[in-house]
Amino acid sequence: MGSFLETIYDVLFKPKAAMEYIAEKKLTGQALTMFTIGMLVPVWAVYTGIKGTPAIPVFGGMFALHFFGSLAFWILGAAVLNFFAELAGGRGTAVGLFAAMGFSHLPRVAVIPLGVIAALLPDGLRGLAFGAIGLLVVIWTMALNVAAIRGAHGLSALVAILVLFAPILAMFGAVIAAIVFVGSAIPQIPFNL
Amino acid sequence: MFKRSVVLVLIGLIGISMLGALFIGPKVKQSKLAGRDKIAIIYVDGMIVGGRGQVGLFSEGGGTDALIRQLHAARDDQSVKAIVLRINSPGGTVPASQEVGEELKKVRELGKPVITSMADMAASGGYWLAACTDKIYANPSTITGSLGVYMPYSNWEELYKKIGVRQEKIKSGPHKDILSPDRQLTEEERAIIQVMVDDMYNQFVEVIAEGRHLDQAKVRQLADGRIYTGRQAKEAGLVDELGNMYDAIDGATAMVGIKGKPEIVEYGKQNALEALLGAQDSHTPEQLMLKQLKDILSSGPVAAPQSY
């Protein structure tokens, strides 16, 4: 491992070992490059689709929003997951996890070649193929996130999966608590029927 | 070296794909972005009153501002091919009905048809809106008509005397407190109001005659203030078809030539949070009367005639 291209190869074919290396070396520069490529390539796909349509003037704004929104999500996501990973006994650093998670944007690059193949399919299959590509990218990204948590914090696969879903579970718990709270308060509101 | 070669090959494939997307992407993506052809449904519920209506934490409702915004959203959505205006209203103020009616005409001028579906009631101001649309559907028993204008006025002079209230006013002109509830209208004031009501009525008649392609004399004959059932209204030429909202949607679909089933998009629909914390969706006559009463009792003499 060493160069950016070699890191990409390892993330593709030896994700756990690659993520360990990225986290240990804190390859934040390479991670930021990967993130930028992961943003630009799907945006190209969208651009080719809306070229010449009335949607083009808002394209730049939407891209900027998407880019900075994803960047904020990456930073905050790394911070939150690092917190949960440490609670689960992990021994890594937040910067290491941040760098490793940057490479989990790699599957987004696959959207273009797979999308072009799907576009060549007959009408009936095309929608199904686009759906399958979306699902594949989501699952692959989640798998790389799990690998990033494992690699950065030395956790088992099961614990890493729990850490990945912990923020969602925590939010779900908070919503349930809020519903219970609101539900108990509603009978006290004097409704006029 | 091997690793770099593999990744470089993959990068080459992605580059070729990006070039390929330039040629095959537009066709596919444009159809995806456009989505299915849509029919928009916009609801007009309760009294038609101007302004923002009731403003809640997350939404506002009942006023024409929100209704016009929904119309503009449907107008600007390229995938919306026609609008179904679902009216369930006993009427409203003349200016509010007029401003929505004018917006409906503008939407139609841009080539987007508007079809009315009358629910329980589409009377007076509700009919004003309907008359500004391309086609009117009503249930056979829908209450419609009430074509006319009136100015409500209450004289509480005797009540004030009984409870010992005497309003004192310093007026800038003799008619500044016209329609004030603490005194009788003078004959001159009654004539002034009558001229106003007649002018509004004439505007209403013109809208109906233009929208329904009827002779003004015929409209005046129908517009004596009486109410009609949907079936009577169809016989009189005030309604085009008898049918419910789904018939109106089918009619709109056929009118714009959509093949297959259109996607239905409802505007102004509240989500659960908005329903819990938002504004009430419509006004009732009782609420408006109560508001007027509160305004009169809590404020000074302001002449603000309402007509519906």
Short mmCIF file of C-alpha atoms in Angstrom, two decimals:
data_model
loop_
_atom_site.label_atom_id
_atom_site.label_comp_id
_atom_site.label_asym_id
_atom_site.label_seq_id
_atom_site.Cartn_x
_atom_site.Cartn_y
_atom_site.Cartn_z
CA MET A 1 0.00 0.00 0.00
CA GLY A 2 1.11 3.53 -0.50
CA SER A 3 -0.22 5.45 -3.44
CA PHE A 4 -3.82 6.49 -3.85
CA LEU A 5 -4.37 3.95 -6.63
CA GLU A 6 -3.01 1.11 -4.51
CA THR A 7 -5.23 2.17 -1.61
CA ILE A 8 -8.25 2.06 -3.95
CA TYR A 9 -7.28 -1.45 -5.06
CA ASP A 10 -7.05 -2.62 -1.47
CA VAL A 11 -10.39 -1.03 -0.53
CA LEU A 12 -11.93 -2.90 -3.47
CA PHE A 13 -10.41 -6.31 -2.79
CA LYS A 14 -9.16 -6.31 0.85
CA PRO A 15 -11.42 -3.76 2.55
CA LYS A 16 -10.75 -4.64 6.21
CA ALA A 17 -6.95 -4.57 5.87
CA ALA A 18 -7.17 -1.42 3.74
CA MET A 19 -9.33 0.38 6.30
CA GLU A 20 -6.93 -0.60 9.11
CA TYR A 21 -4.06 0.90 7.13
CA ILE A 22 -5.99 4.06 6.22
CA ALA A 23 -7.03 4.61 9.85
CA GLU A 24 -3.58 3.91 11.20
CA LYS A 25 -1.87 6.24 8.73
CA LYS A 26 -4.73 8.75 8.93
CA LEU A 27 -4.85 9.21 5.16
CA THR A 28 -7.22 12.18 5.33
CA GLY A 29 -5.87 13.77 2.14
CA GLN A 30 -6.55 10.61 0.13
CA ALA A 31 -9.93 10.26 1.84
CA LEU A 32 -10.88 13.79 0.82
CA THR A 33 -9.82 13.01 -2.76
CA MET A 34 -11.95 9.87 -2.70
CA PHE A 35 -14.89 11.83 -1.29
CA THR A 36 -14.59 14.49 -4.03
CA ILE A 37 -14.43 11.85 -6.77
CA GLY A 38 -17.37 10.07 -5.14
CA MET A 39 -19.33 13.32 -5.38
CA LEU A 40 -18.30 14.36 -8.89
CA VAL A 41 -18.84 11.12 -10.78
CA PRO A 42 -22.57 10.63 -9.90
CA VAL A 43 -23.10 14.36 -10.46
CA TRP A 44 -21.78 13.87 -14.00
CA ALA A 45 -24.42 11.19 -14.49
CA VAL A 46 -27.13 13.59 -13.34
CA TYR A 47 -25.71 16.40 -15.48
CA THR A 48 -25.81 14.31 -18.64
CA GLY A 49 -29.42 13.51 -17.86
CA ILE A 50 -30.68 17.04 -17.31
CA LYS A 51 -28.48 18.77 -19.91
CA GLY A 52 -30.71 21.01 -21.99
CA THR A 53 -33.68 20.84 -19.62
CA PRO A 54 -35.17 23.67 -17.54
CA ALA A 55 -33.60 22.06 -14.44
CA ILE A 56 -30.06 23.06 -15.43
CA PRO A 57 -29.99 26.54 -13.75
CA VAL A 58 -30.57 25.01 -10.33
CA PHE A 59 -28.02 22.27 -10.95
CA GLY A 60 -25.03 24.19 -9.55
CA GLY A 61 -26.86 25.09 -6.37
CA MET A 62 -28.08 21.54 -5.90
CA PHE A 63 -24.56 20.18 -6.42
CA ALA A 64 -23.08 22.62 -3.88
CA LEU A 65 -25.80 21.72 -1.39
CA HIS A 66 -25.23 18.02 -1.98
CA PHE A 67 -21.43 18.36 -1.72
CA PHE A 68 -21.33 20.37 1.49
CA GLY A 69 -24.25 18.44 2.99
CA SER A 70 -22.43 15.16 2.36
CA LEU A 71 -19.19 16.63 3.74
CA ALA A 72 -20.98 17.70 6.92
CA PHE A 73 -22.65 14.29 7.16
CA TRP A 74 -19.28 12.56 6.77
CA ILE A 75 -17.63 14.69 9.48
CA LEU A 76 -20.53 14.46 11.92
CA GLY A 77 -21.09 10.78 11.10
CA ALA A 78 -17.45 9.99 11.86
CA ALA A 79 -17.68 11.88 15.16
CA VAL A 80 -20.88 10.16 16.25
CA LEU A 81 -19.73 6.69 15.17
CA ASN A 82 -16.38 7.23 16.90
CA PHE A 83 -18.27 8.01 20.10
CA PHE A 84 -20.37 4.84 19.83
CA ALA A 85 -17.31 2.78 18.82
CA GLU A 86 -15.47 3.95 21.94
CA LEU A 87 -18.52 3.09 24.05
CA ALA A 88 -18.38 -0.39 22.50
CA GLY A 89 -14.73 -0.78 23.53
CA GLY A 90 -13.02 0.39 20.39
CA ARG A 91 -9.48 1.71 20.52
CA GLY A 92 -9.13 3.98 17.56
CA THR A 93 -9.00 7.66 16.80
CA ALA A 94 -11.70 9.89 15.41
CA VAL A 95 -9.39 11.14 12.64
CA GLY A 96 -8.53 7.56 11.67
CA LEU A 97 -12.20 6.62 11.45
CA PHE A 98 -12.89 9.82 9.53
CA ALA A 99 -10.21 8.91 6.98
CA ALA A 100 -11.43 5.33 6.65
CA MET A 101 -15.03 6.43 6.22
CA GLY A 102 -13.97 8.73 3.41
CA PHE A 103 -13.17 5.67 1.33
CA SER A 104 -16.68 4.31 1.87
CA HIS A 105 -17.70 6.83 -0.84
CA LEU A 106 -15.99 4.58 -3.38
CA PRO A 107 -19.14 2.64 -4.40
CA ARG A 108 -20.71 5.86 -5.68
CA VAL A 109 -18.19 5.80 -8.54
CA ALA A 110 -19.71 2.52 -9.73
CA VAL A 111 -22.98 4.33 -10.47
CA ILE A 112 -21.75 5.54 -13.87
CA PRO A 113 -20.64 2.29 -15.57
CA LEU A 114 -23.51 0.30 -14.06
CA GLY A 115 -25.96 3.08 -14.94
CA VAL A 116 -24.80 3.12 -18.56
CA ILE A 117 -25.28 -0.65 -18.80
CA ALA A 118 -28.74 -0.34 -17.20
CA ALA A 119 -29.71 2.43 -19.63
CA LEU A 120 -29.07 0.06 -22.52
CA LEU A 121 -31.56 -2.48 -21.15
CA PRO A 122 -35.16 -2.69 -22.43
CA ASP A 123 -37.74 -0.36 -20.84
CA GLY A 124 -39.24 -3.03 -18.60
CA LEU A 125 -35.91 -4.05 -17.09
CA ARG A 126 -34.37 -0.60 -16.88
CA GLY A 127 -36.26 0.55 -13.80
CA LEU A 128 -35.49 -2.71 -12.04
CA ALA A 129 -31.82 -2.41 -12.94
CA PHE A 130 -31.60 1.17 -11.62
CA GLY A 131 -33.24 0.00 -8.38
CA ALA A 132 -30.76 -2.90 -8.10
CA ILE A 133 -27.82 -0.53 -8.68
CA GLY A 134 -29.10 1.78 -5.94
CA LEU A 135 -29.45 -1.14 -3.56
CA LEU A 136 -26.01 -2.45 -4.45
CA VAL A 137 -24.39 0.94 -3.80
CA VAL A 138 -26.17 1.27 -0.44
CA ILE A 139 -25.18 -2.24 0.72
CA TRP A 140 -21.61 -1.85 -0.51
CA THR A 141 -21.29 1.54 1.23
CA MET A 142 -22.62 0.08 4.47
CA ALA A 143 -20.21 -2.86 4.20
CA LEU A 144 -17.31 -0.41 3.75
CA ASN A 145 -18.53 1.62 6.73
CA VAL A 146 -18.54 -1.55 8.83
CA ALA A 147 -15.05 -2.33 7.54
CA ALA A 148 -13.98 1.24 8.42
CA ILE A 149 -15.28 0.89 12.00
CA ARG A 150 -13.63 -2.52 12.35
CA GLY A 151 -10.38 -1.31 10.85
CA ALA A 152 -10.21 1.94 12.82
CA HIS A 153 -11.31 0.54 16.17
CA GLY A 154 -10.44 -3.16 16.02
CA LEU A 155 -14.00 -4.27 16.69
CA SER A 156 -15.65 -7.52 15.62
CA ALA A 157 -18.02 -7.46 12.61
CA LEU A 158 -21.13 -7.83 14.79
CA VAL A 159 -20.15 -5.02 17.15
CA ALA A 160 -19.17 -2.81 14.21
CA ILE A 161 -22.64 -3.35 12.68
CA LEU A 162 -24.24 -2.45 16.01
CA VAL A 163 -22.09 0.69 16.21
CA LEU A 164 -23.12 1.65 12.65
CA PHE A 165 -26.81 1.36 13.50
CA ALA A 166 -26.52 2.75 17.04
CA PRO A 167 -27.28 6.39 16.04
CA ILE A 168 -30.42 5.28 14.16
CA LEU A 169 -31.49 3.10 17.09
CA ALA A 170 -30.87 5.97 19.50
CA MET A 171 -32.92 8.33 17.34
CA PHE A 172 -35.68 5.73 17.04
CA GLY A 173 -35.72 5.41 20.83
CA ALA A 174 -35.93 9.19 21.21
CA VAL A 175 -38.87 9.36 18.77
CA ILE A 176 -40.67 6.58 20.65
CA ALA A 177 -40.08 8.46 23.92
CA ALA A 178 -41.39 11.67 22.34
CA ILE A 179 -44.51 9.89 21.04
CA VAL A 180 -45.15 8.41 24.50
CA PHE A 181 -44.67 11.85 26.04
CA VAL A 182 -46.99 13.58 23.55
CA GLY A 183 -49.48 10.73 23.80
CA SER A 184 -49.68 11.09 27.56
CA ALA A 185 -50.11 14.87 27.23
CA ILE A 186 -52.91 14.81 24.63
CA PRO A 187 -55.74 13.76 26.98
CA GLN A 188 -54.92 16.84 29.07
CA ILE A 189 -55.68 19.19 26.16
CA PRO A 190 -59.27 20.40 26.47
CA PHE A 191 -60.67 19.61 23.04
CA ASN A 192 -64.03 21.05 22.08
CA LEU A 193 -65.96 18.58 19.98
CA MET B 1 2.43 -2.33 -10.30
CA PHE B 2 -0.32 -4.93 -10.69
CA LYS B 3 -2.61 -3.04 -8.31
CA ARG B 4 -2.10 0.22 -10.18
CA SER B 5 -2.78 -1.47 -13.51
CA VAL B 6 -6.07 -2.92 -12.27
CA VAL B 7 -7.23 0.41 -10.87
CA LEU B 8 -6.13 2.24 -14.04
CA VAL B 9 -8.20 -0.19 -16.14
CA LEU B 10 -11.19 0.47 -13.89
CA ILE B 11 -10.63 4.23 -14.21
CA GLY B 12 -10.53 3.78 -17.99
CA LEU B 13 -13.85 1.93 -17.87
CA ILE B 14 -15.37 4.72 -15.78
CA GLY B 15 -14.05 7.32 -18.23
CA ILE B 16 -15.59 5.47 -21.18
CA SER B 17 -18.85 5.19 -19.21
CA MET B 18 -18.83 8.93 -18.55
CA LEU B 19 -18.46 9.59 -22.26
CA GLY B 20 -21.18 7.03 -23.02
CA ALA B 21 -23.50 8.68 -20.51
CA LEU B 22 -23.26 11.88 -22.56
CA PHE B 23 -25.04 10.13 -25.43
CA ILE B 24 -27.45 7.73 -23.76
CA GLY B 25 -28.03 9.58 -20.49
CA PRO B 26 -30.29 12.43 -21.62
CA LYS B 27 -33.05 10.29 -23.05
CA VAL B 28 -33.25 8.02 -20.04
CA LYS B 29 -32.75 10.66 -17.39
CA GLN B 30 -35.18 13.14 -18.89
CA SER B 31 -37.94 10.58 -18.87
CA LYS B 32 -36.99 9.65 -15.31
CA LEU B 33 -36.93 13.26 -14.14
CA ALA B 34 -40.18 14.09 -15.86
CA GLY B 35 -41.87 11.15 -14.21
CA ARG B 36 -45.44 10.21 -15.02
CA ASP B 37 -47.88 12.84 -16.15
CA LYS B 38 -49.67 14.23 -13.12
CA ILE B 39 -53.08 15.60 -12.31
CA ALA B 40 -52.98 18.08 -9.43
CA ILE B 41 -55.81 18.29 -6.93
CA ILE B 42 -56.26 21.54 -5.06
CA TYR B 43 -58.87 21.71 -2.32
CA VAL B 44 -61.05 24.74 -1.58
CA ASP B 45 -62.67 24.03 1.76
CA GLY B 46 -64.88 26.30 3.85
CA MET B 47 -65.25 30.04 3.53
CA ILE B 48 -63.13 31.73 0.88
CA VAL B 49 -61.44 34.61 2.66
CA GLY B 50 -58.51 36.75 1.64
CA GLY B 51 -55.06 36.84 3.18
CA ARG B 52 -53.20 34.19 5.09
CA GLY B 53 -56.13 32.74 7.00
CA GLN B 54 -55.04 31.06 10.19
CA VAL B 55 -51.33 30.77 10.76
CA GLY B 56 -50.02 27.83 12.77
CA LEU B 57 -46.56 26.75 13.83
CA PHE B 58 -45.87 24.84 10.63
CA SER B 59 -48.56 25.91 8.23
CA GLU B 60 -51.25 28.35 7.36
CA GLY B 61 -54.68 27.60 6.02
CA GLY B 62 -58.07 28.91 5.06
CA GLY B 63 -56.87 32.04 3.28
CA THR B 64 -56.50 32.68 -0.42
CA ASP B 65 -52.74 33.29 -0.12
CA ALA B 66 -52.12 29.60 0.52
CA LEU B 67 -54.58 28.61 -2.20
CA ILE B 68 -52.88 30.84 -4.77
CA ARG B 69 -49.47 29.48 -3.76
CA GLN B 70 -50.75 25.96 -4.40
CA LEU B 71 -52.03 27.07 -7.80
CA HIS B 72 -48.63 28.55 -8.64
CA ALA B 73 -46.86 25.36 -7.54
CA ALA B 74 -49.11 23.28 -9.79
CA ARG B 75 -48.62 25.78 -12.62
CA ASP B 76 -44.83 25.61 -12.32
CA ASP B 77 -44.64 21.82 -12.12
CA GLN B 78 -44.08 20.73 -15.73
CA SER B 79 -45.28 17.21 -14.99
CA VAL B 80 -48.69 18.52 -13.86
CA LYS B 81 -50.81 18.47 -16.98
CA ALA B 82 -54.15 19.56 -15.49
CA ILE B 83 -55.57 20.78 -12.20
CA VAL B 84 -58.73 19.54 -10.52
CA LEU B 85 -60.17 22.15 -8.19
CA ARG B 86 -62.16 20.30 -5.53
CA ILE B 87 -64.60 22.86 -4.13
CA ASN B 88 -66.53 22.35 -0.91
CA SER B 89 -67.44 25.89 0.03
CA PRO B 90 -70.55 27.92 0.85
CA GLY B 91 -68.87 31.00 -0.63
CA GLY B 92 -66.72 33.78 0.71
CA THR B 93 -65.87 37.39 0.26
CA VAL B 94 -66.08 38.92 -3.20
CA PRO B 95 -62.45 40.14 -3.36
CA ALA B 96 -61.09 36.78 -2.20
CA SER B 97 -63.16 34.85 -4.74
CA GLN B 98 -62.18 37.33 -7.42
CA GLU B 99 -58.43 37.14 -6.80
CA VAL B 100 -58.44 33.34 -6.89
CA GLY B 101 -60.67 33.39 -9.97
CA GLU B 102 -58.23 35.68 -11.78
CA GLU B 103 -55.33 33.37 -10.91
CA LEU B 104 -57.28 30.41 -12.26
CA LYS B 105 -57.73 32.27 -15.55
CA LYS B 106 -53.99 33.00 -15.71
CA VAL B 107 -53.16 29.32 -15.17
CA ARG B 108 -55.55 28.37 -17.97
CA GLU B 109 -54.04 30.98 -20.28
CA LEU B 110 -50.70 29.19 -19.89
CA GLY B 111 -52.29 26.07 -21.37
CA LYS B 112 -52.93 24.14 -18.18
CA PRO B 113 -56.62 23.21 -17.94
CA VAL B 114 -58.48 23.55 -14.65
CA ILE B 115 -61.49 21.34 -13.96
CA THR B 116 -63.88 21.85 -11.08
CA SER B 117 -65.28 19.06 -8.97
CA MET B 118 -68.05 20.23 -6.64
CA ALA B 119 -68.41 18.32 -3.37
CA ASP B 120 -71.30 18.93 -0.93
CA MET B 121 -71.55 22.61 -1.74
CA ALA B 122 -70.05 25.06 -4.18
CA ALA B 123 -72.22 28.10 -3.80
CA SER B 124 -71.77 31.83 -4.30
CA GLY B 125 -68.00 32.54 -4.11
CA GLY B 126 -67.41 28.80 -4.59
CA TYR B 127 -69.30 29.04 -7.87
CA TRP B 128 -67.31 32.17 -8.79
CA LEU B 129 -64.16 30.01 -8.75
CA ALA B 130 -65.88 27.21 -10.67
CA ALA B 131 -67.00 29.66 -13.36
CA CYS B 132 -63.34 30.53 -13.95
CA THR B 133 -62.44 26.92 -14.82
CA ASP B 134 -62.67 24.95 -18.06
CA LYS B 135 -65.25 22.38 -17.01
CA ILE B 136 -67.51 21.86 -14.01
CA TYR B 137 -68.45 18.48 -12.52
CA ALA B 138 -71.07 18.31 -9.76
CA ASN B 139 -72.87 15.55 -7.94
CA PRO B 140 -76.60 15.51 -8.78
CA SER B 141 -77.37 16.60 -5.21
CA THR B 142 -74.55 19.12 -4.78
CA ILE B 143 -75.78 22.47 -3.47
CA THR B 144 -74.66 25.20 -5.83
CA GLY B 145 -75.92 28.53 -7.12
CA SER B 146 -76.60 31.29 -4.57
CA LEU B 147 -75.38 33.58 -7.32
CA GLY B 148 -75.44 37.04 -5.91
CA VAL B 149 -73.90 39.41 -3.42
CA TYR B 150 -75.07 40.71 -0.07
CA MET B 151 -73.59 42.92 2.58
CA PRO B 152 -74.31 41.74 6.11
CA TYR B 153 -75.15 44.42 8.61
CA SER B 154 -76.33 44.14 12.20
CA ASN B 155 -78.00 46.98 14.07
CA TRP B 156 -77.35 46.59 17.81
CA GLU B 157 -78.62 50.05 18.72
CA GLU B 158 -81.37 48.73 21.02
CA LEU B 159 -79.00 46.27 22.70
CA TYR B 160 -76.48 49.05 23.41
CA LYS B 161 -79.25 51.15 24.95
CA LYS B 162 -80.26 48.27 27.23
CA ILE B 163 -76.74 47.70 28.50
CA GLY B 164 -75.97 51.40 28.77
CA VAL B 165 -73.37 51.72 26.05
CA ARG B 166 -73.28 54.83 23.93
CA GLN B 167 -70.64 55.09 21.22
CA GLU B 168 -69.22 58.56 20.78
CA LYS B 169 -67.45 59.31 17.51
CA ILE B 170 -65.54 62.19 16.06
CA LYS B 171 -65.76 61.61 12.30
CA SER B 172 -63.73 63.01 9.44
CA GLY B 173 -66.72 62.65 7.13
CA PRO B 174 -70.42 61.87 7.37
CA HIS B 175 -70.06 58.29 6.10
CA LYS B 176 -66.88 57.27 7.94
CA ASP B 177 -68.87 55.05 10.30
CA ILE B 178 -71.08 53.57 7.63
CA LEU B 179 -72.31 50.08 8.60
CA SER B 180 -71.51 50.80 12.22
CA PRO B 181 -73.65 48.48 14.37
CA ASP B 182 -74.59 51.17 16.88
CA ARG B 183 -76.95 53.12 14.65
CA GLN B 184 -79.47 52.82 11.87
CA LEU B 185 -78.28 53.22 8.26
CA THR B 186 -79.44 56.45 6.69
CA GLU B 187 -81.22 56.32 3.33
CA GLU B 188 -78.21 57.91 1.66
CA GLU B 189 -75.89 55.29 3.17
CA ARG B 190 -78.22 52.50 2.13
CA ALA B 191 -78.06 53.83 -1.43
CA ILE B 192 -74.24 53.92 -1.29
CA ILE B 193 -74.07 50.32 -0.13
CA GLN B 194 -76.65 49.24 -2.70
CA VAL B 195 -74.53 50.74 -5.49
CA MET B 196 -71.54 48.80 -4.18
CA VAL B 197 -73.48 45.55 -3.98
CA ASP B 198 -74.84 46.11 -7.50
CA ASP B 199 -71.33 46.74 -8.82
CA MET B 200 -70.04 43.53 -7.22
CA TYR B 201 -73.06 41.66 -8.53
CA ASN B 202 -72.41 42.96 -12.05
CA GLN B 203 -68.81 41.76 -11.82
CA PHE B 204 -70.03 38.35 -10.68
CA VAL B 205 -72.49 38.17 -13.58
CA GLU B 206 -69.75 39.09 -16.04
CA VAL B 207 -67.50 36.33 -14.69
CA ILE B 208 -70.26 33.73 -15.01
CA ALA B 209 -71.32 34.88 -18.47
CA GLU B 210 -67.73 34.82 -19.71
CA GLY B 211 -66.78 31.54 -18.05
CA ARG B 212 -69.96 29.65 -18.94
CA HIS B 213 -70.45 31.25 -22.37
CA LEU B 214 -73.92 32.41 -21.39
CA ASP B 215 -75.82 35.54 -22.24
CA GLN B 216 -75.68 38.12 -19.41
CA ALA B 217 -79.47 38.41 -19.39
CA LYS B 218 -79.76 34.66 -18.91
CA VAL B 219 -77.19 34.79 -16.09
CA ARG B 220 -79.11 37.60 -14.35
CA GLN B 221 -82.23 35.47 -14.58
CA LEU B 222 -80.44 32.55 -12.91
CA ALA B 223 -78.51 34.71 -10.47
CA ASP B 224 -81.33 35.83 -8.22
CA GLY B 225 -79.63 34.33 -5.21
CA ARG B 226 -81.45 31.00 -5.18
CA ILE B 227 -79.63 27.73 -4.70
CA TYR B 228 -79.70 24.82 -7.15
CA THR B 229 -79.00 21.13 -6.97
CA GLY B 230 -76.26 19.84 -9.22
CA ARG B 231 -78.84 18.38 -11.57
CA GLN B 232 -80.82 21.64 -11.76
CA ALA B 233 -77.58 23.51 -12.34
CA LYS B 234 -76.69 21.22 -15.24
CA GLU B 235 -80.10 21.81 -16.84
CA ALA B 236 -79.55 25.55 -16.42
CA GLY B 237 -76.10 25.38 -18.02
CA LEU B 238 -74.25 26.22 -14.83
CA VAL B 239 -72.61 22.78 -14.67
CA ASP B 240 -71.17 20.66 -17.51
CA GLU B 241 -71.26 17.10 -16.19
CA LEU B 242 -72.75 15.16 -13.32
CA GLY B 243 -70.16 13.11 -11.49
CA ASN B 244 -67.84 12.88 -8.53
CA MET B 245 -64.18 13.83 -8.10
CA TYR B 246 -62.95 10.68 -9.83
CA ASP B 247 -65.12 11.45 -12.84
CA ALA B 248 -63.54 14.91 -12.85
CA ILE B 249 -60.06 13.35 -12.72
CA ASP B 250 -60.97 11.04 -15.61
CA GLY B 251 -62.32 14.05 -17.50
CA ALA B 252 -59.12 15.99 -16.87
CA THR B 253 -57.04 12.97 -17.97
CA ALA B 254 -58.99 12.72 -21.22
CA MET B 255 -58.87 16.48 -21.77
CA VAL B 256 -55.06 16.61 -21.74
CA GLY B 257 -54.64 13.28 -23.54
CA ILE B 258 -52.80 11.35 -20.83
CA LYS B 259 -52.49 7.71 -21.80
CA GLY B 260 -52.96 5.28 -18.93
CA LYS B 261 -53.44 6.21 -15.34
CA PRO B 262 -52.07 9.59 -14.29
CA GLU B 263 -50.22 10.20 -11.05
CA ILE B 264 -52.39 12.17 -8.63
CA VAL B 265 -50.65 14.86 -6.62
CA GLU B 266 -52.55 16.62 -3.86
CA TYR B 267 -51.52 20.14 -2.93
CA GLY B 268 -51.97 21.61 0.52
CA LYS B 269 -52.11 18.21 2.17
CA GLN B 270 -50.98 18.36 5.78
CA ASN B 271 -48.65 15.80 7.28
CA ALA B 272 -49.21 14.45 10.79
CA LEU B 273 -47.01 17.06 12.47
CA GLU B 274 -48.69 19.92 10.62
CA ALA B 275 -52.09 18.53 11.52
CA LEU B 276 -51.07 18.45 15.19
CA LEU B 277 -49.32 21.81 15.34
CA GLY B 278 -50.50 23.61 12.24
CA ALA B 279 -53.30 25.96 11.37
CA GLN B 280 -56.90 24.98 10.95
CA ASP B 281 -57.55 24.28 7.31
CA SER B 282 -60.72 26.25 6.79
CA HIS B 283 -63.11 28.76 8.25
CA THR B 284 -66.74 28.17 9.06
CA PRO B 285 -69.37 30.92 8.93
CA GLU B 286 -69.76 30.61 12.71
CA GLN B 287 -66.05 31.18 13.26
CA LEU B 288 -66.08 34.22 11.02
CA MET B 289 -69.15 35.69 12.74
CA LEU B 290 -67.56 35.11 16.13
CA LYS B 291 -64.39 36.81 14.94
CA GLN B 292 -66.37 39.76 13.61
CA LEU B 293 -68.21 40.07 16.91
CA LYS B 294 -64.93 40.00 18.84
CA ASP B 295 -63.43 42.61 16.52
CA ILE B 296 -66.43 44.91 16.91
CA LEU B 297 -66.47 44.60 20.67
CA SER B 298 -62.74 45.06 21.09
CA SER B 299 -61.95 47.79 18.58
CA GLY B 300 -62.99 51.26 17.60
CA PRO B 301 -65.40 52.15 14.81
CA VAL B 302 -63.85 50.78 11.65
CA ALA B 303 -65.95 50.34 8.55
CA ALA B 304 -64.93 47.00 7.04
CA PRO B 305 -67.83 45.68 5.02
CA GLN B 306 -67.85 41.97 4.34
CA SER B 307 -69.82 40.60 1.51
CA TYR B 308 -70.56 36.98 0.80
#
